[in-house]
Structure formats: C-alpha cells, structure tokens
Short mmCIF file of C-alpha atoms and ligand atoms in Angstrom, two decimals:
data_model
loop_
_atom_site.label_atom_id
_atom_site.label_comp_id
_atom_site.label_asym_id
_atom_site.label_seq_id
_atom_site.Cartn_x
_atom_site.Cartn_y
_atom_site.Cartn_z
CA UNK A 177 14.45 47.45 -9.26
CA UNK A 178 12.90 44.15 -8.09
CA UNK A 179 15.30 41.20 -7.79
CA UNK A 180 14.82 38.60 -10.51
CA UNK A 181 13.86 35.22 -9.08
CA UNK A 182 13.09 31.72 -10.32
CA UNK A 183 11.09 29.69 -7.84
CA UNK A 184 11.74 25.94 -8.11
CA UNK A 185 9.01 24.03 -6.28
CA UNK A 186 7.55 20.56 -5.62
CA UNK A 187 4.23 22.25 -5.02
CA UNK A 188 2.79 20.92 -1.84
CA UNK A 189 0.96 23.03 0.74
CA UNK A 190 3.77 25.26 2.03
CA UNK A 191 5.13 25.60 -1.52
CA UNK A 192 1.75 27.07 -2.53
CA UNK A 193 2.05 29.56 0.33
CA UNK A 194 5.57 30.38 -0.89
CA UNK A 195 4.20 31.09 -4.38
CA UNK A 196 1.60 33.43 -2.85
CA UNK A 197 4.26 35.28 -0.86
CA UNK A 198 6.62 35.52 -3.83
CA UNK A 199 3.96 36.82 -6.18
CA UNK A 200 2.77 39.34 -3.60
CA UNK A 201 6.24 40.74 -2.92
CA UNK A 202 7.03 43.83 -4.98
CA UNK A 203 10.74 43.43 -4.20
CA UNK A 204 10.78 40.31 -6.39
CA UNK A 205 10.21 39.84 -10.08
CA UNK A 206 9.23 36.19 -10.54
CA UNK A 207 10.80 35.26 -13.85
CA UNK A 208 9.50 31.69 -13.77
CA UNK A 209 8.11 28.96 -11.57
CA UNK A 210 9.63 25.55 -12.25
CA UNK A 211 8.16 22.28 -11.02
CA UNK A 212 10.03 19.27 -9.68
CA UNK A 213 8.74 16.04 -8.16
CA UNK A 214 8.96 15.78 -4.38
CA UNK A 215 5.97 16.17 -2.10
CA UNK A 216 3.78 14.81 -4.86
CA UNK A 217 4.19 13.51 -8.44
CA UNK A 218 5.26 16.11 -10.99
CA UNK A 219 1.84 16.22 -12.68
CA UNK A 220 0.25 17.21 -9.37
CA UNK A 221 2.94 19.84 -8.79
CA UNK A 222 2.18 21.42 -12.16
CA UNK A 223 -1.56 21.45 -11.47
CA UNK A 224 -1.01 22.87 -7.98
CA UNK A 225 1.16 25.71 -9.31
CA UNK A 226 -1.70 26.73 -11.61
CA UNK A 227 -4.39 26.39 -8.93
CA UNK A 228 -2.33 28.69 -6.72
CA UNK A 229 -1.69 31.23 -9.48
CA UNK A 230 -5.41 31.23 -10.30
CA UNK A 231 -6.20 32.19 -6.70
CA UNK A 232 -4.03 35.25 -7.24
CA UNK A 233 -5.42 36.02 -10.66
CA UNK A 234 -1.99 37.51 -11.48
CA UNK A 235 -1.67 39.32 -14.78
CA UNK A 236 0.56 38.50 -16.50
CA UNK A 237 1.29 35.15 -14.80
CA UNK A 238 4.94 34.06 -14.69
CA UNK A 239 6.27 31.41 -17.05
CA UNK A 240 5.68 27.92 -15.64
CA UNK A 241 7.94 25.03 -16.66
CA UNK A 242 7.92 21.32 -16.06
CA UNK A 243 11.08 19.84 -14.57
CA UNK A 244 12.35 16.46 -13.44
CA UNK A 245 9.88 13.73 -12.53
CA UNK A 246 12.28 11.55 -10.51
CA UNK A 247 15.35 11.95 -8.33
CA UNK A 248 18.83 11.40 -9.79
CA UNK A 249 19.44 8.08 -8.05
CA UNK A 250 16.98 7.40 -5.25
CA UNK A 251 13.55 5.86 -5.61
CA UNK A 252 10.59 8.23 -5.71
CA UNK A 253 9.02 8.85 -2.29
CA UNK A 254 6.18 11.32 -1.82
CA UNK A 255 4.75 13.03 1.26
CA UNK A 256 1.04 12.32 0.81
CA UNK A 257 0.52 11.86 4.52
CA UNK A 258 1.43 15.53 5.05
CA UNK A 259 0.34 17.25 1.84
CA UNK A 260 -2.63 15.05 0.84
CA UNK A 261 -3.15 12.80 -2.17
CA UNK A 262 -3.25 15.78 -4.51
CA UNK A 263 -0.30 17.44 -2.78
CA UNK A 264 -2.45 20.43 -1.90
CA UNK A 265 -4.22 19.25 1.23
CA UNK A 266 -6.88 17.53 -0.93
CA UNK A 267 -8.46 20.86 -1.91
CA UNK A 268 -9.14 19.42 -5.36
CA UNK A 269 -11.90 17.29 -3.77
CA UNK A 270 -13.48 20.18 -1.89
CA UNK A 271 -17.08 20.97 -2.90
CA UNK A 272 -19.32 23.94 -2.19
CA UNK A 273 -22.90 23.72 -0.90
CA UNK A 274 -24.16 23.03 -4.44
CA UNK A 275 -21.71 20.17 -4.99
CA UNK A 276 -19.42 22.12 -7.36
CA UNK A 277 -15.68 21.78 -6.95
CA UNK A 278 -14.24 24.82 -5.21
CA UNK A 279 -10.87 24.41 -6.97
CA UNK A 280 -11.64 22.83 -10.37
CA UNK A 281 -8.88 21.62 -12.71
CA UNK A 282 -7.11 24.76 -13.89
CA UNK A 283 -6.20 25.59 -17.45
CA UNK A 284 -2.47 24.86 -17.54
CA UNK A 285 -0.10 27.16 -19.40
CA UNK A 286 3.06 25.07 -19.24
CA UNK A 287 6.08 26.31 -21.17
CA UNK A 288 7.32 24.12 -24.03
CA UNK A 289 10.80 24.70 -22.57
CA UNK A 290 12.00 22.23 -19.92
CA UNK A 291 12.70 23.73 -16.47
CA UNK A 292 16.44 22.99 -16.70
CA UNK A 293 16.72 24.78 -20.05
CA UNK A 294 14.62 27.65 -18.81
CA UNK A 295 16.85 28.15 -15.76
CA UNK A 296 19.98 28.17 -17.95
CA UNK A 297 18.38 30.46 -20.51
CA UNK A 298 17.37 33.03 -17.87
CA UNK A 299 20.87 33.03 -16.37
CA UNK A 300 22.28 33.78 -19.80
CA UNK A 301 19.83 36.65 -20.10
CA UNK A 302 20.50 38.02 -16.60
CA UNK A 303 24.04 36.91 -15.57
CA UNK A 304 25.02 37.53 -11.93
CA UNK A 305 21.54 38.90 -11.27
CA UNK A 306 19.17 35.97 -10.97
CA UNK A 307 18.35 34.35 -7.61
CA UNK A 308 17.12 30.77 -7.63
CA UNK A 309 14.85 29.97 -4.69
CA UNK A 310 14.65 26.18 -4.44
CA UNK A 311 11.95 24.86 -2.12
CA UNK A 312 11.80 21.24 -3.28
CA UNK A 313 14.31 18.45 -3.89
CA UNK A 314 17.31 19.81 -5.80
CA UNK A 315 16.96 17.59 -8.88
CA UNK A 316 16.29 20.38 -11.42
CA UNK A 317 19.14 22.45 -9.98
CA UNK A 318 21.60 19.55 -10.09
CA UNK A 319 20.59 18.67 -13.66
CA UNK A 320 21.24 22.28 -14.68
CA UNK A 321 24.69 22.11 -13.03
CA UNK A 322 25.41 18.81 -14.80
CA UNK A 323 24.44 20.46 -18.08
CA UNK A 324 26.37 23.73 -17.67
CA UNK A 325 28.13 24.37 -14.37
CA UNK A 326 29.87 27.54 -15.62
CA UNK A 327 26.56 29.11 -16.53
CA UNK A 328 25.06 28.12 -13.18
CA UNK A 329 27.94 29.91 -11.43
CA UNK A 330 26.56 33.11 -12.94
CA UNK A 331 23.56 32.87 -10.58
CA UNK A 332 23.64 35.53 -7.89
CA UNK A 333 22.81 32.85 -5.34
CA UNK A 334 20.63 29.85 -4.62
CA UNK A 335 18.40 30.05 -1.55
CA UNK A 336 17.62 26.48 -0.54
CA UNK A 337 14.86 25.41 1.81
CA UNK A 338 16.51 22.27 3.05
CA UNK A 339 18.60 20.57 5.66
CA UNK A 340 18.61 20.17 9.42
CA UNK A 341 21.80 21.08 11.26
CA UNK A 342 21.42 21.46 15.02
CA UNK A 343 17.86 20.19 15.12
CA UNK A 344 16.36 16.81 14.24
CA UNK A 345 15.14 15.89 10.78
CA UNK A 346 11.56 15.46 9.64
CA UNK A 347 11.78 12.32 7.48
CA UNK A 348 14.33 10.55 9.64
CA UNK A 349 15.96 11.43 12.96
CA UNK A 350 18.61 13.41 11.06
CA UNK A 351 17.35 14.21 7.55
CA UNK A 352 15.07 16.89 6.16
CA UNK A 353 12.64 15.98 3.35
CA UNK A 354 13.99 18.03 0.40
CA UNK A 355 17.57 16.88 0.88
CA UNK A 356 16.57 13.29 1.72
CA UNK A 357 14.40 13.05 -1.42
CA UNK A 358 17.43 13.62 -3.65
CA UNK A 359 20.66 13.67 -1.63
CA UNK A 360 22.86 13.11 -4.69
CA UNK A 361 21.43 16.22 -6.30
CA UNK A 362 21.97 18.18 -3.08
CA UNK A 363 25.65 17.18 -2.92
CA UNK A 364 26.14 18.26 -6.55
CA UNK A 365 24.72 21.64 -5.61
CA UNK A 366 27.01 21.85 -2.55
CA UNK A 367 30.06 21.19 -4.75
CA UNK A 368 29.18 23.57 -7.60
CA UNK A 369 30.86 26.75 -6.36
CA UNK A 370 27.63 28.76 -6.47
CA UNK A 371 26.83 31.08 -3.52
CA UNK A 372 24.35 29.11 -1.39
CA UNK A 373 22.06 30.11 1.43
CA UNK A 374 20.51 27.22 3.37
CA UNK A 375 17.17 27.85 5.07
CA UNK A 376 17.02 24.66 7.15
CA UNK A 377 14.53 23.29 9.68
CA UNK A 378 16.59 25.05 12.38
CA UNK A 379 15.14 28.33 11.07
CA UNK A 380 11.85 27.23 9.52
CA UNK A 381 10.62 25.64 12.75
CA UNK A 382 10.63 29.17 14.12
CA UNK A 383 8.36 30.28 11.24
CA UNK A 384 5.00 29.19 12.62
CA UNK A 385 1.51 30.08 11.41
CA UNK A 386 -1.17 29.75 14.07
CA UNK A 387 -4.45 28.05 13.04
CA UNK A 388 -6.40 30.79 14.85
CA UNK A 389 -4.70 33.43 12.68
CA UNK A 390 -5.66 31.52 9.52
CA UNK A 391 -9.30 31.30 10.67
CA UNK A 392 -9.40 34.96 11.67
CA UNK A 393 -8.33 36.12 8.21
CA UNK A 394 -10.41 33.50 6.36
CA UNK A 395 -13.47 34.71 8.28
CA UNK A 396 -13.12 38.08 6.54
CA UNK A 397 -14.03 36.43 3.21
CA UNK A 398 -10.95 37.12 1.04
CA UNK A 399 -10.07 34.52 -1.64
CA UNK A 400 -6.41 34.20 -0.62
CA UNK A 401 -7.10 33.63 3.06
CA UNK A 402 -9.87 31.15 2.19
CA UNK A 403 -7.42 29.23 0.00
CA UNK A 404 -4.83 29.24 2.80
CA UNK A 405 -7.46 27.86 5.20
CA UNK A 406 -8.60 25.22 2.71
CA UNK A 407 -5.19 23.95 1.70
CA UNK A 408 -3.66 24.03 5.20
CA UNK A 409 -6.51 22.25 7.05
CA UNK A 410 -4.97 18.81 6.59
CA UNK A 411 -1.42 20.12 7.01
CA UNK A 412 -2.39 21.72 10.32
CA UNK A 413 -4.05 18.47 11.44
CA UNK A 414 -0.75 16.68 10.70
CA UNK A 415 1.15 19.19 12.84
CA UNK A 416 -1.41 18.84 15.64
CA UNK A 417 -1.08 15.05 15.62
CA UNK A 418 2.67 14.82 15.21
CA UNK A 419 4.05 18.01 16.72
CA UNK A 420 1.43 18.93 19.30
CA UNK A 421 0.98 22.46 17.88
CA UNK A 422 -2.16 24.14 16.56
CA UNK A 423 -0.84 25.56 13.31
CA UNK A 424 1.88 24.79 10.80
CA UNK A 425 5.46 25.57 9.88
CA UNK A 426 6.05 27.91 6.96
CA UNK A 427 9.17 26.20 5.62
CA UNK A 428 9.04 27.31 2.00
CA UNK A 429 7.61 30.81 2.57
CA UNK A 430 10.62 31.52 4.79
CA UNK A 431 13.00 30.82 1.88
CA UNK A 432 11.07 33.35 -0.22
CA UNK A 433 11.12 35.83 2.66
CA UNK A 434 14.93 35.55 2.77
CA UNK A 435 14.99 36.64 -0.89
CA UNK A 436 12.78 39.59 0.02
CA UNK A 437 14.57 40.66 3.22
CA UNK A 438 17.70 38.83 4.24
CA UNK A 439 17.85 40.83 7.46
CA UNK A 440 14.98 38.66 8.75
CA UNK A 441 17.48 35.88 9.44
CA UNK A 442 20.88 35.36 11.04
CA UNK A 443 23.32 33.36 8.93
CA UNK A 444 26.65 31.70 9.63
CA UNK A 445 29.20 30.64 6.99
CA UNK A 446 29.87 26.89 6.85
CA UNK A 447 31.02 24.04 4.69
CA UNK A 448 27.87 21.99 4.01
CA UNK A 449 27.90 18.43 2.71
CA UNK A 450 25.24 15.78 2.37
CA UNK A 451 25.39 12.17 3.50
CA UNK A 452 24.66 10.06 0.43
CA UNK A 453 26.01 6.70 1.56
CA UNK A 454 24.78 6.02 5.10
CA UNK A 455 21.99 3.55 5.82
CA UNK A 456 20.69 5.44 8.83
CA UNK A 457 21.82 8.93 7.93
CA UNK A 458 21.04 9.27 4.20
CA UNK A 459 20.19 12.87 3.37
CA UNK A 460 21.70 14.31 6.55
CA UNK A 461 23.25 17.75 6.06
CA UNK A 462 26.65 17.87 7.73
CA UNK A 463 28.28 21.14 8.82
CA UNK A 464 30.04 22.59 11.83
CA UNK A 465 28.19 25.79 12.57
CA UNK A 466 30.45 26.65 15.50
CA UNK A 467 33.54 27.30 13.42
CA UNK A 468 34.90 27.13 9.91
CA UNK A 469 37.35 24.33 10.66
CA UNK A 470 35.35 21.84 8.60
CA UNK A 471 36.64 23.05 5.23
CA UNK A 472 36.19 26.28 3.31
CA UNK A 473 32.61 27.58 3.62
CA UNK A 474 30.44 26.87 0.57
CA UNK A 475 27.25 28.29 2.06
CA UNK A 476 25.63 30.52 4.59
CA UNK A 477 23.26 28.71 6.91
CA UNK A 478 20.27 30.46 8.51
CA UNK A 479 20.16 29.74 12.20
CA UNK A 480 17.78 32.30 13.68
CA UNK A 481 14.78 34.32 12.59
CA UNK A 482 13.12 37.61 13.52
CA UNK A 483 9.86 35.80 14.19
CA UNK A 484 7.68 38.90 14.63
CA UNK A 485 8.89 40.61 11.47
CA UNK A 486 8.48 37.47 9.39
CA UNK A 487 4.99 36.78 10.73
CA UNK A 488 3.95 40.35 10.01
CA UNK A 489 5.31 40.13 6.45
CA UNK A 490 3.47 36.86 5.79
CA UNK A 491 0.18 38.02 7.27
CA UNK A 492 0.19 41.37 5.45
CA UNK A 493 1.08 39.93 2.07
CA UNK A 494 -0.62 36.54 2.00
CA UNK A 495 -3.54 36.59 4.43
CA UNK A 496 -4.76 40.19 4.56
C1 BDR B 280 10.16 20.73 3.08
O1 BDR B 280 9.64 19.46 2.71
C2 BDR B 280 8.43 19.60 2.03
O2 BDR B 280 7.50 18.65 2.47
C3 BDR B 280 7.99 21.02 2.23
O3 BDR B 280 7.28 21.49 1.12
C4 BDR B 280 9.27 21.76 2.44
O4 BDR B 280 9.81 22.19 1.22
C5 BDR B 280 10.24 20.81 4.59
O5 BDR B 280 11.07 19.80 5.06
CA1 CA B 281 8.52 22.17 -0.84
#
C-alpha cells in the first residue's frame, strides 16, 4: 500500500518539481499539499501549487490547504532573485507566439481548513502512518506542534529539506534557506520528539539536474518536460552565475525521493539544533556527524546520495 504523505511547501521552482515527483510516484499517496510562505509570499505559493497540479492534470487532485503567511519571529524574507517574482521562475509572464499566457491564472481549489488543522486532522485519521515531507520553512509544522505536540508525535516521521552541516550555507556562509527563514520554528521541530530525517545541502548539492537533460526531454514535446524547462530557465541561470554549473540542484525533489526510496541516501544519527540567537550564524544547523557525543540523537541526517539512481528516478518520473 502506498505510504501516506503530506507535502508542506513554499512553492518555488524546486518545490514544483518536488510536487511533480511526489504525484508521479505510485509508492506515495499524497493526502494533501500545504502551503507556507518562504521562497515567495503565501498567495504565490498557493497559485504555484495549482499551476503545477494543472500541468499534471491529476484526477482527483490532492487537497490543498493554505498555511502560515509569516515566520514565527523573524521578518519575512523571500528568494525572488532565485525563484523569480512569481516564485515560479516568472512562468506566469510567459506568452506563446499569439501573445496568450502559457500558464494562465489557475482555478484554485483551496481547502476551507487551515494547513495546521489539516495536518493534525490527518494524523488523527492515520496515526503512526503519515509522513510529513517539509520542503519549505518549518512554520506550519511548528505551529502544529505548538497546537498539539502529542498528536504530532503520532507522525511516522518528518522528512525535512533543510540545513547545512559539513558544507556551507546558501543564504549565509553557514545557513540554509528553509531553516534560516524560520529558525525558531526549526528548533521547535528539533525539540518535539518526532522522528526526523534531515535532507540538507550536504546531500542535495549532489542531486543535480543538467540543463542539457532538461532541453533534451523538453524537445520531445511533453507538457511536463516543457514546464520543467520553462520554470527552471531562470533558476538554472542563477546557478550558472553563482555556482558556475549548467543546471540546477534538486533540493526539494530529493526530500520526496527519500520518502519513495530511503535506500537512495546514507544517513547518520545525530542531535540537531538550530542557532536562533547568533548575529552571524542565525539559522545554522548544529550537529556532530562524526559521533553521537553531542547529546541523544533526535534525527537522522542524510550525508550521501546514490546519484545515478536518484537521477534515473527523477528523469523517468518527471521528465519522460
Ligand atoms: C531550499 O530553499 C528554497 O529556496 C528551496 O525551495 C529549497 O527548499 C534550498 O535551500
Ligand atoms: Ca522549498
């Protein structure tokens, strides 16, 4: 039976690719997609979730719920330079030869239930079964813990795309975006006693999608591959400029892939905490991956990836 999953996302470009991979993975049953602010304002996230689902034309589509529109404590800070003004590589401005918008405003089917309530309700329905895959700032997750920590401990696990342990950060020398955007929420999650799997930059920087591969599949004319080409164009340009690579990292799809096949990654147990006080180090994830001396482990941290197997999985399910 497919594993029941809620995908919590601040739908930017790689989040959209994560939605595609999740929805195209028969091992997973996507119970709901919940939006949270992060890469882009919440309203954009909600629109981008629907644009992505419309590309798939999935019947029936999963429940979609609106979550938190600001971090617990920190000021809002978006990532428009990476994900575009619309959060989706500016595909919403893209026009065809006749001047019609290629990705017009979608009809939104947003649940009347708030994301936090929906998460808690689904755990009650499927105790010890549900996996939460969180690929944005952890604000919704922390709010759910603040509301009912006992219920949240009945999650099977939370797979978190976030953190940077033995590699540098991407918003500061030491901090990764999702954790940095709401470090207080991340520390609440670390302290909650829920089984956690961190999929940090250490692993996701090994999950690389080559621009030539995107073009090769898009050239075949399929709607999914064309969408991947359209929404990643700006994201790839950012990577070219800032990282000197011709392609992009698949941060959020890797977190979904771990829910599909955990054997794709190597994990080590560790006690993970988040710096919430430092001026220079806010949002840094702190753990000693060499040993367990730094407290009782509260998480497993992905350190290495079977690059070939992951790439094959992503290409077959999302691009082909
Ligand atoms: C994470 O930050 C966001 O910009 C991406 O969507 C991903 O979830 C990578 O640091
Ligand atoms: Ca994300």
